[in-house]
Amino acid sequence: MASNIGMMDSAYFVGRNELLSWINARLQLNLSRIEEAASGAVQCQMMDMTYPGAVPMHKVNFDARTEYDMIQNYKVLQDVFNKLKIDKHIEVNRLVKGRPLDNLEFLQWLKRYCDSVNGGIMNENYNPLERRSKVCKERNLKASQKSSKSLQTNNSQNPGSGDRNGTKQKPSAVPVAVETDSSEEIRALSNEITELKISVDLLEKERDYYFAKLRDIEILCQGPELEHIPMVVAVKKVLYAADEESALAEAQEIVSANH
């Protein structure tokens, strides 16, 4: 089925708003942009709803912010595809960059595929909120257990030692609560900085993407066999408009005058 969904399939004409409505309705989310699904967690849960039990959801990180964490989610998804014999290669390196077009195309494909299973009928017994909540609790529990084991190991390797006379060291003068608050604040600020860097990177990539498209249009319009065609002249009028006012009205006049 997956291999039969070509680029000219009607799936690839589904708009962003329809895709976002489909995702939000099925998974009880509130996404407003396609790029918000770039982490791969949404795709994993959509397959989890379509094929209950096929996705190891405890491996899915819904809080993924870095490319490393996102890649782990897509590895889970690709493994599910392979297990279900779904002939679809995931362009992970492109999707984790958060580029709108790449993520749009993949979600268009995903919707088309999920709609082909059981006629697209939703699993009424599937509770997406409860499923995500359970997964997050399991991940937090495992992280807590891992941290506890690490702490126990460090304590066993570095037991409290006294001085050479056998006297115990004095306890630290810094209250534990202050240390904890400082650590949490540093962690929160570090996460915020990481998120800001990712946002800036995504915006720069989106800017470069659309600039490249405009540059391609400009080169096409400069061809000697096209540059004098009224429609091309109108397009260049819009491209080269220097002021903040729209050149659309003037461009429309150029086109209308030659009809």
PDB file of C-alpha atoms in Angstrom:
ATOM      1  CA  MET A   1       0.000   0.000   0.000  1.00  0.00           C
ATOM      2  CA  ALA A   2       2.702   2.485   1.019  1.00  0.00           C
ATOM      3  CA  SER A   3       4.680   2.019  -2.168  1.00  0.00           C
ATOM      4  CA  ASN A   4       1.573   2.755  -4.247  1.00  0.00           C
ATOM      5  CA  ILE A   5       1.177   6.291  -2.882  1.00  0.00           C
ATOM      6  CA  GLY A   6       2.889   8.327  -5.599  1.00  0.00           C
ATOM      7  CA  MET A   7       3.670  12.033  -5.559  1.00  0.00           C
ATOM      8  CA  MET A   8       0.632  12.790  -7.736  1.00  0.00           C
ATOM      9  CA  ASP A   9      -1.690  10.906  -5.408  1.00  0.00           C
ATOM     10  CA  SER A  10      -4.545  12.984  -3.965  1.00  0.00           C
ATOM     11  CA  ALA A  11      -2.892  12.521  -0.569  1.00  0.00           C
ATOM     12  CA  TYR A  12      -0.325  15.168  -1.449  1.00  0.00           C
ATOM     13  CA  PHE A  13      -3.003  17.762  -2.118  1.00  0.00           C
ATOM     14  CA  VAL A  14      -4.292  17.701   1.464  1.00  0.00           C
ATOM     15  CA  GLY A  15      -3.759  21.132   3.054  1.00  0.00           C
ATOM     16  CA  ARG A  16      -2.041  21.973   6.315  1.00  0.00           C
ATOM     17  CA  ASN A  17      -5.248  22.940   8.086  1.00  0.00           C
ATOM     18  CA  GLU A  18      -6.901  19.638   7.222  1.00  0.00           C
ATOM     19  CA  LEU A  19      -3.824  17.725   8.400  1.00  0.00           C
ATOM     20  CA  LEU A  20      -3.642  19.630  11.671  1.00  0.00           C
ATOM     21  CA  SER A  21      -7.366  19.088  12.282  1.00  0.00           C
ATOM     22  CA  TRP A  22      -6.925  15.357  11.626  1.00  0.00           C
ATOM     23  CA  ILE A  23      -3.997  15.081  14.053  1.00  0.00           C
ATOM     24  CA  ASN A  24      -5.599  17.212  16.759  1.00  0.00           C
ATOM     25  CA  ALA A  25      -8.931  15.382  16.576  1.00  0.00           C
ATOM     26  CA  ARG A  26      -7.433  11.890  16.661  1.00  0.00           C
ATOM     27  CA  LEU A  27      -4.753  12.452  19.276  1.00  0.00           C
ATOM     28  CA  GLN A  28      -6.487  15.201  21.277  1.00  0.00           C
ATOM     29  CA  LEU A  29      -3.636  17.639  20.674  1.00  0.00           C
ATOM     30  CA  ASN A  30      -3.579  21.341  19.918  1.00  0.00           C
ATOM     31  CA  LEU A  31      -0.958  21.713  17.200  1.00  0.00           C
ATOM     32  CA  SER A  32      -1.052  24.966  15.251  1.00  0.00           C
ATOM     33  CA  ARG A  33       1.899  24.380  12.914  1.00  0.00           C
ATOM     34  CA  ILE A  34       3.084  21.383  10.924  1.00  0.00           C
ATOM     35  CA  GLU A  35       6.615  21.825  12.287  1.00  0.00           C
ATOM     36  CA  GLU A  36       5.380  21.005  15.798  1.00  0.00           C
ATOM     37  CA  ALA A  37       5.164  17.367  14.704  1.00  0.00           C
ATOM     38  CA  ALA A  38       8.821  17.253  13.630  1.00  0.00           C
ATOM     39  CA  SER A  39       9.894  15.251  16.706  1.00  0.00           C
ATOM     40  CA  GLY A  40       8.283  12.059  15.354  1.00  0.00           C
ATOM     41  CA  ALA A  41       6.271  11.414  18.535  1.00  0.00           C
ATOM     42  CA  VAL A  42       2.969  12.305  16.844  1.00  0.00           C
ATOM     43  CA  GLN A  43       3.652   9.874  14.010  1.00  0.00           C
ATOM     44  CA  CYS A  44       4.501   7.130  16.490  1.00  0.00           C
ATOM     45  CA  GLN A  45       1.254   7.597  18.386  1.00  0.00           C
ATOM     46  CA  MET A  46      -0.767   7.732  15.173  1.00  0.00           C
ATOM     47  CA  MET A  47       0.639   4.298  14.280  1.00  0.00           C
ATOM     48  CA  ASP A  48      -0.013   3.176  17.865  1.00  0.00           C
ATOM     49  CA  MET A  49      -3.679   4.073  17.389  1.00  0.00           C
ATOM     50  CA  THR A  50      -3.820   2.392  13.974  1.00  0.00           C
ATOM     51  CA  TYR A  51      -2.024  -0.779  15.098  1.00  0.00           C
ATOM     52  CA  PRO A  52      -2.580  -1.215  18.865  1.00  0.00           C
ATOM     53  CA  GLY A  53       0.411  -2.892  20.492  1.00  0.00           C
ATOM     54  CA  ALA A  54       2.698  -2.564  17.476  1.00  0.00           C
ATOM     55  CA  VAL A  55       4.543   0.519  18.761  1.00  0.00           C
ATOM     56  CA  PRO A  56       6.796   0.293  21.847  1.00  0.00           C
ATOM     57  CA  MET A  57       5.459   3.569  23.195  1.00  0.00           C
ATOM     58  CA  HIS A  58       7.713   3.477  26.258  1.00  0.00           C
ATOM     59  CA  LYS A  59      10.556   4.306  23.864  1.00  0.00           C
ATOM     60  CA  VAL A  60       8.804   7.384  22.436  1.00  0.00           C
ATOM     61  CA  ASN A  61       9.883  10.734  23.850  1.00  0.00           C
ATOM     62  CA  PHE A  62       7.054  13.277  23.656  1.00  0.00           C
ATOM     63  CA  ASP A  63       9.329  15.938  25.144  1.00  0.00           C
ATOM     64  CA  ALA A  64      12.001  15.558  22.452  1.00  0.00           C
ATOM     65  CA  ARG A  65      13.629  18.904  21.679  1.00  0.00           C
ATOM     66  CA  THR A  66      17.088  18.026  20.404  1.00  0.00           C
ATOM     67  CA  GLU A  67      17.795  16.344  17.082  1.00  0.00           C
ATOM     68  CA  TYR A  68      19.276  13.363  18.933  1.00  0.00           C
ATOM     69  CA  ASP A  69      16.023  12.713  20.829  1.00  0.00           C
ATOM     70  CA  MET A  70      13.964  13.232  17.681  1.00  0.00           C
ATOM     71  CA  ILE A  71      16.099  10.743  15.764  1.00  0.00           C
ATOM     72  CA  GLN A  72      15.429   8.132  18.460  1.00  0.00           C
ATOM     73  CA  ASN A  73      11.680   8.600  17.918  1.00  0.00           C
ATOM     74  CA  TYR A  74      12.050   8.119  14.167  1.00  0.00           C
ATOM     75  CA  LYS A  75      14.126   4.987  14.766  1.00  0.00           C
ATOM     76  CA  VAL A  76      11.187   3.593  16.716  1.00  0.00           C
ATOM     77  CA  LEU A  77       8.838   4.529  13.865  1.00  0.00           C
ATOM     78  CA  GLN A  78      11.068   2.994  11.187  1.00  0.00           C
ATOM     79  CA  ASP A  79      11.311  -0.228  13.199  1.00  0.00           C
ATOM     80  CA  VAL A  80       7.500  -0.328  13.338  1.00  0.00           C
ATOM     81  CA  PHE A  81       7.310   0.164   9.562  1.00  0.00           C
ATOM     82  CA  ASN A  82       9.784  -2.664   9.040  1.00  0.00           C
ATOM     83  CA  LYS A  83       7.900  -4.953  11.444  1.00  0.00           C
ATOM     84  CA  LEU A  84       4.605  -4.258   9.677  1.00  0.00           C
ATOM     85  CA  LYS A  85       6.315  -4.599   6.283  1.00  0.00           C
ATOM     86  CA  ILE A  86       5.378  -1.044   5.343  1.00  0.00           C
ATOM     87  CA  ASP A  87       7.581  -0.116   2.400  1.00  0.00           C
ATOM     88  CA  LYS A  88       8.359   3.451   3.433  1.00  0.00           C
ATOM     89  CA  HIS A  89      11.803   4.924   4.080  1.00  0.00           C
ATOM     90  CA  ILE A  90      11.785   7.836   6.529  1.00  0.00           C
ATOM     91  CA  GLU A  91      13.993  10.800   5.610  1.00  0.00           C
ATOM     92  CA  VAL A  92      14.966  11.362   9.233  1.00  0.00           C
ATOM     93  CA  ASN A  93      17.753  13.894   8.613  1.00  0.00           C
ATOM     94  CA  ARG A  94      15.340  16.135   6.729  1.00  0.00           C
ATOM     95  CA  LEU A  95      12.376  15.789   9.072  1.00  0.00           C
ATOM     96  CA  VAL A  96      14.265  16.635  12.278  1.00  0.00           C
ATOM     97  CA  LYS A  97      15.316  19.964  10.734  1.00  0.00           C
ATOM     98  CA  GLY A  98      11.695  21.045  11.094  1.00  0.00           C
ATOM     99  CA  ARG A  99      11.303  22.263   7.522  1.00  0.00           C
ATOM    100  CA  PRO A 100       7.584  22.744   6.848  1.00  0.00           C
ATOM    101  CA  LEU A 101       7.489  21.173   3.380  1.00  0.00           C
ATOM    102  CA  ASP A 102       9.328  17.963   4.360  1.00  0.00           C
ATOM    103  CA  ASN A 103       7.112  17.422   7.399  1.00  0.00           C
ATOM    104  CA  LEU A 104       3.993  18.322   5.413  1.00  0.00           C
ATOM    105  CA  GLU A 105       4.708  15.673   2.776  1.00  0.00           C
ATOM    106  CA  PHE A 106       5.422  12.981   5.359  1.00  0.00           C
ATOM    107  CA  LEU A 107       2.232  13.744   7.294  1.00  0.00           C
ATOM    108  CA  GLN A 108       0.253  13.762   4.040  1.00  0.00           C
ATOM    109  CA  TRP A 109       1.593  10.289   3.333  1.00  0.00           C
ATOM    110  CA  LEU A 110       0.843   9.154   6.899  1.00  0.00           C
ATOM    111  CA  LYS A 111      -2.761  10.353   6.717  1.00  0.00           C
ATOM    112  CA  ARG A 112      -3.253   8.586   3.405  1.00  0.00           C
ATOM    113  CA  TYR A 113      -1.844   5.369   4.849  1.00  0.00           C
ATOM    114  CA  CYS A 114      -3.820   5.473   8.109  1.00  0.00           C
ATOM    115  CA  ASP A 115      -7.015   6.224   6.181  1.00  0.00           C
ATOM    116  CA  SER A 116      -6.387   3.088   4.109  1.00  0.00           C
ATOM    117  CA  VAL A 117      -6.398   0.864   7.219  1.00  0.00           C
ATOM    118  CA  ASN A 118      -9.910  -0.227   8.244  1.00  0.00           C
ATOM    119  CA  GLY A 119     -11.322   2.520   6.074  1.00  0.00           C
ATOM    120  CA  GLY A 120      -9.775   5.148   8.321  1.00  0.00           C
ATOM    121  CA  ILE A 121     -12.150   4.274  11.167  1.00  0.00           C
ATOM    122  CA  MET A 122     -10.772   5.444  14.499  1.00  0.00           C
ATOM    123  CA  ASN A 123     -10.208   3.000  17.330  1.00  0.00           C
ATOM    124  CA  GLU A 124     -12.944   4.079  19.755  1.00  0.00           C
ATOM    125  CA  ASN A 125     -11.289   2.282  22.668  1.00  0.00           C
ATOM    126  CA  TYR A 126      -8.048   4.207  22.220  1.00  0.00           C
ATOM    127  CA  ASN A 127      -7.522   7.049  24.679  1.00  0.00           C
ATOM    128  CA  PRO A 128      -4.616   9.172  23.364  1.00  0.00           C
ATOM    129  CA  LEU A 129      -4.374  11.359  26.467  1.00  0.00           C
ATOM    130  CA  GLU A 130      -4.265   8.378  28.804  1.00  0.00           C
ATOM    131  CA  ARG A 131      -1.741   6.622  26.562  1.00  0.00           C
ATOM    132  CA  ARG A 132       0.603   9.627  26.533  1.00  0.00           C
ATOM    133  CA  SER A 133       0.206  10.097  30.273  1.00  0.00           C
ATOM    134  CA  LYS A 134       1.102   6.466  30.929  1.00  0.00           C
ATOM    135  CA  VAL A 135       4.153   6.667  28.674  1.00  0.00           C
ATOM    136  CA  CYS A 136       5.411   9.845  30.367  1.00  0.00           C
ATOM    137  CA  LYS A 137       4.974   8.289  33.826  1.00  0.00           C
ATOM    138  CA  GLU A 138       6.912   5.188  32.762  1.00  0.00           C
ATOM    139  CA  ARG A 139       9.741   7.302  31.322  1.00  0.00           C
ATOM    140  CA  ASN A 140       9.911   9.459  34.458  1.00  0.00           C
ATOM    141  CA  LEU A 141       9.929   6.360  36.678  1.00  0.00           C
ATOM    142  CA  LYS A 142      12.756   4.775  34.699  1.00  0.00           C
ATOM    143  CA  ALA A 143      14.727   8.031  34.746  1.00  0.00           C
ATOM    144  CA  SER A 144      14.211   8.267  38.515  1.00  0.00           C
ATOM    145  CA  GLN A 145      15.322   4.659  39.036  1.00  0.00           C
ATOM    146  CA  LYS A 146      18.362   5.204  36.845  1.00  0.00           C
ATOM    147  CA  SER A 147      19.289   8.341  38.765  1.00  0.00           C
ATOM    148  CA  SER A 148      18.819   6.528  42.083  1.00  0.00           C
ATOM    149  CA  LYS A 149      21.047   3.627  40.998  1.00  0.00           C
ATOM    150  CA  SER A 150      23.701   6.055  39.793  1.00  0.00           C
ATOM    151  CA  LEU A 151      23.613   7.867  43.117  1.00  0.00           C
ATOM    152  CA  GLN A 152      23.911   4.596  45.055  1.00  0.00           C
ATOM    153  CA  THR A 153      26.870   3.550  42.918  1.00  0.00           C
ATOM    154  CA  ASN A 154      28.645   6.857  43.520  1.00  0.00           C
ATOM    155  CA  ASN A 155      28.018   6.606  47.254  1.00  0.00           C
ATOM    156  CA  SER A 156      29.401   3.061  47.401  1.00  0.00           C
ATOM    157  CA  GLN A 157      32.482   4.062  45.428  1.00  0.00           C
ATOM    158  CA  ASN A 158      33.053   7.245  47.410  1.00  0.00           C
ATOM    159  CA  PRO A 159      31.953   6.574  51.010  1.00  0.00           C
ATOM    160  CA  GLY A 160      32.119   9.441  53.470  1.00  0.00           C
ATOM    161  CA  SER A 161      35.678   9.528  54.768  1.00  0.00           C
ATOM    162  CA  GLY A 162      37.167  11.331  57.715  1.00  0.00           C
ATOM    163  CA  ASP A 163      40.521  12.977  58.108  1.00  0.00           C
ATOM    164  CA  ARG A 164      43.670  11.063  59.012  1.00  0.00           C
ATOM    165  CA  ASN A 165      42.749  11.114  62.683  1.00  0.00           C
ATOM    166  CA  GLY A 166      39.461   9.386  62.003  1.00  0.00           C
ATOM    167  CA  THR A 167      37.272  12.431  62.647  1.00  0.00           C
ATOM    168  CA  LYS A 168      34.248  12.937  60.413  1.00  0.00           C
ATOM    169  CA  GLN A 169      34.151  15.769  57.934  1.00  0.00           C
ATOM    170  CA  LYS A 170      31.879  18.633  58.764  1.00  0.00           C
ATOM    171  CA  PRO A 171      28.670  18.794  56.755  1.00  0.00           C
ATOM    172  CA  SER A 172      28.478  21.309  53.981  1.00  0.00           C
ATOM    173  CA  ALA A 173      27.380  24.739  55.075  1.00  0.00           C
ATOM    174  CA  VAL A 174      25.201  25.128  51.943  1.00  0.00           C
ATOM    175  CA  PRO A 175      21.614  23.977  52.570  1.00  0.00           C
ATOM    176  CA  VAL A 176      20.471  21.110  50.357  1.00  0.00           C
ATOM    177  CA  ALA A 177      17.300  23.002  49.374  1.00  0.00           C
ATOM    178  CA  VAL A 178      19.370  25.905  48.002  1.00  0.00           C
ATOM    179  CA  GLU A 179      21.527  23.524  45.954  1.00  0.00           C
ATOM    180  CA  THR A 180      18.443  21.786  44.577  1.00  0.00           C
ATOM    181  CA  ASP A 181      16.739  25.059  43.636  1.00  0.00           C
ATOM    182  CA  SER A 182      19.898  26.289  41.907  1.00  0.00           C
ATOM    183  CA  SER A 183      20.267  23.045  39.949  1.00  0.00           C
ATOM    184  CA  GLU A 184      16.641  23.144  38.815  1.00  0.00           C
ATOM    185  CA  GLU A 185      16.953  26.784  37.769  1.00  0.00           C
ATOM    186  CA  ILE A 186      20.133  26.054  35.789  1.00  0.00           C
ATOM    187  CA  ARG A 187      18.456  23.060  34.133  1.00  0.00           C
ATOM    188  CA  ALA A 188      15.386  25.130  33.226  1.00  0.00           C
ATOM    189  CA  LEU A 189      17.522  27.918  31.756  1.00  0.00           C
ATOM    190  CA  SER A 190      19.604  25.423  29.790  1.00  0.00           C
ATOM    191  CA  ASN A 191      16.444  23.870  28.338  1.00  0.00           C
ATOM    192  CA  GLU A 192      15.123  27.317  27.439  1.00  0.00           C
ATOM    193  CA  ILE A 193      18.378  28.208  25.673  1.00  0.00           C
ATOM    194  CA  THR A 194      18.282  24.929  23.746  1.00  0.00           C
ATOM    195  CA  GLU A 195      14.683  25.549  22.652  1.00  0.00           C
ATOM    196  CA  LEU A 196      15.518  29.097  21.554  1.00  0.00           C
ATOM    197  CA  LYS A 197      18.490  27.870  19.519  1.00  0.00           C
ATOM    198  CA  ILE A 198      16.294  25.263  17.846  1.00  0.00           C
ATOM    199  CA  SER A 199      13.620  27.888  17.074  1.00  0.00           C
ATOM    200  CA  VAL A 200      16.185  30.251  15.552  1.00  0.00           C
ATOM    201  CA  ASP A 201      17.668  27.404  13.510  1.00  0.00           C
ATOM    202  CA  LEU A 202      14.224  26.415  12.199  1.00  0.00           C
ATOM    203  CA  LEU A 203      13.399  30.017  11.266  1.00  0.00           C
ATOM    204  CA  GLU A 204      16.696  30.423   9.434  1.00  0.00           C
ATOM    205  CA  LYS A 205      16.151  27.210   7.498  1.00  0.00           C
ATOM    206  CA  GLU A 206      12.607  28.268   6.577  1.00  0.00           C
ATOM    207  CA  ARG A 207      13.898  31.670   5.445  1.00  0.00           C
ATOM    208  CA  ASP A 208      16.598  30.061   3.290  1.00  0.00           C
ATOM    209  CA  TYR A 209      14.059  27.647   1.830  1.00  0.00           C
ATOM    210  CA  TYR A 210      11.683  30.380   0.634  1.00  0.00           C
ATOM    211  CA  PHE A 211      14.536  32.605  -0.518  1.00  0.00           C
ATOM    212  CA  ALA A 212      15.817  29.757  -2.700  1.00  0.00           C
ATOM    213  CA  LYS A 213      12.336  29.376  -4.205  1.00  0.00           C
ATOM    214  CA  LEU A 214      12.157  33.108  -5.018  1.00  0.00           C
ATOM    215  CA  ARG A 215      15.635  32.956  -6.527  1.00  0.00           C
ATOM    216  CA  ASP A 216      14.566  30.060  -8.792  1.00  0.00           C
ATOM    217  CA  ILE A 217      11.552  32.071  -9.937  1.00  0.00           C
ATOM    218  CA  GLU A 218      13.786  35.081 -10.622  1.00  0.00           C
ATOM    219  CA  ILE A 219      16.208  33.022 -12.740  1.00  0.00           C
ATOM    220  CA  LEU A 220      13.294  31.533 -14.671  1.00  0.00           C
ATOM    221  CA  CYS A 221      11.849  34.998 -15.362  1.00  0.00           C
ATOM    222  CA  GLN A 222      15.205  36.244 -16.665  1.00  0.00           C
ATOM    223  CA  GLY A 223      15.216  33.750 -19.550  1.00  0.00           C
ATOM    224  CA  PRO A 224      15.348  35.607 -22.907  1.00  0.00           C
ATOM    225  CA  GLU A 225      12.391  33.627 -24.256  1.00  0.00           C
ATOM    226  CA  LEU A 226      10.194  34.553 -21.266  1.00  0.00           C
ATOM    227  CA  GLU A 227      11.267  37.955 -19.933  1.00  0.00           C
ATOM    228  CA  HIS A 228       8.942  39.982 -22.217  1.00  0.00           C
ATOM    229  CA  ILE A 229       5.802  37.942 -21.562  1.00  0.00           C
ATOM    230  CA  PRO A 230       3.275  40.142 -19.650  1.00  0.00           C
ATOM    231  CA  MET A 231       2.789  37.593 -16.873  1.00  0.00           C
ATOM    232  CA  VAL A 232       6.567  37.350 -16.364  1.00  0.00           C
ATOM    233  CA  VAL A 233       6.864  41.155 -16.354  1.00  0.00           C
ATOM    234  CA  ALA A 234       4.134  41.254 -13.686  1.00  0.00           C
ATOM    235  CA  VAL A 235       5.874  38.618 -11.568  1.00  0.00           C
ATOM    236  CA  LYS A 236       9.154  40.558 -11.728  1.00  0.00           C
ATOM    237  CA  LYS A 237       7.281  43.708 -10.738  1.00  0.00           C
ATOM    238  CA  VAL A 238       6.251  41.946  -7.502  1.00  0.00           C
ATOM    239  CA  LEU A 239       9.709  40.432  -6.956  1.00  0.00           C
ATOM    240  CA  TYR A 240      11.564  43.726  -7.370  1.00  0.00           C
ATOM    241  CA  ALA A 241       9.152  45.974  -5.470  1.00  0.00           C
ATOM    242  CA  ALA A 242      11.432  48.087  -3.258  1.00  0.00           C
ATOM    243  CA  ASP A 243       8.936  49.804  -0.963  1.00  0.00           C
ATOM    244  CA  GLU A 244       6.715  48.263   1.669  1.00  0.00           C
ATOM    245  CA  GLU A 245       3.558  48.736  -0.362  1.00  0.00           C
ATOM    246  CA  SER A 246       2.306  45.773  -2.353  1.00  0.00           C
ATOM    247  CA  ALA A 247       3.029  45.812  -6.075  1.00  0.00           C
ATOM    248  CA  LEU A 248       0.188  43.363  -6.714  1.00  0.00           C
ATOM    249  CA  ALA A 249      -2.260  45.980  -8.076  1.00  0.00           C
ATOM    250  CA  GLU A 250       0.267  47.285 -10.611  1.00  0.00           C
ATOM    251  CA  ALA A 251       1.155  43.737 -11.622  1.00  0.00           C
ATOM    252  CA  GLN A 252      -2.517  42.908 -12.170  1.00  0.00           C
ATOM    253  CA  GLU A 253      -2.859  45.980 -14.410  1.00  0.00           C
ATOM    254  CA  ILE A 254       0.034  44.785 -16.565  1.00  0.00           C
ATOM    255  CA  VAL A 255      -1.629  41.405 -17.014  1.00  0.00           C
ATOM    256  CA  SER A 256      -5.099  42.888 -17.634  1.00  0.00           C
ATOM    257  CA  ALA A 257      -3.775  45.352 -20.223  1.00  0.00           C
ATOM    258  CA  ASN A 258      -2.545  42.495 -22.390  1.00  0.00           C
ATOM    259  CA  HIS A 259      -5.714  40.420 -22.376  1.00  0.00           C
TER     260      HIS A 259
END
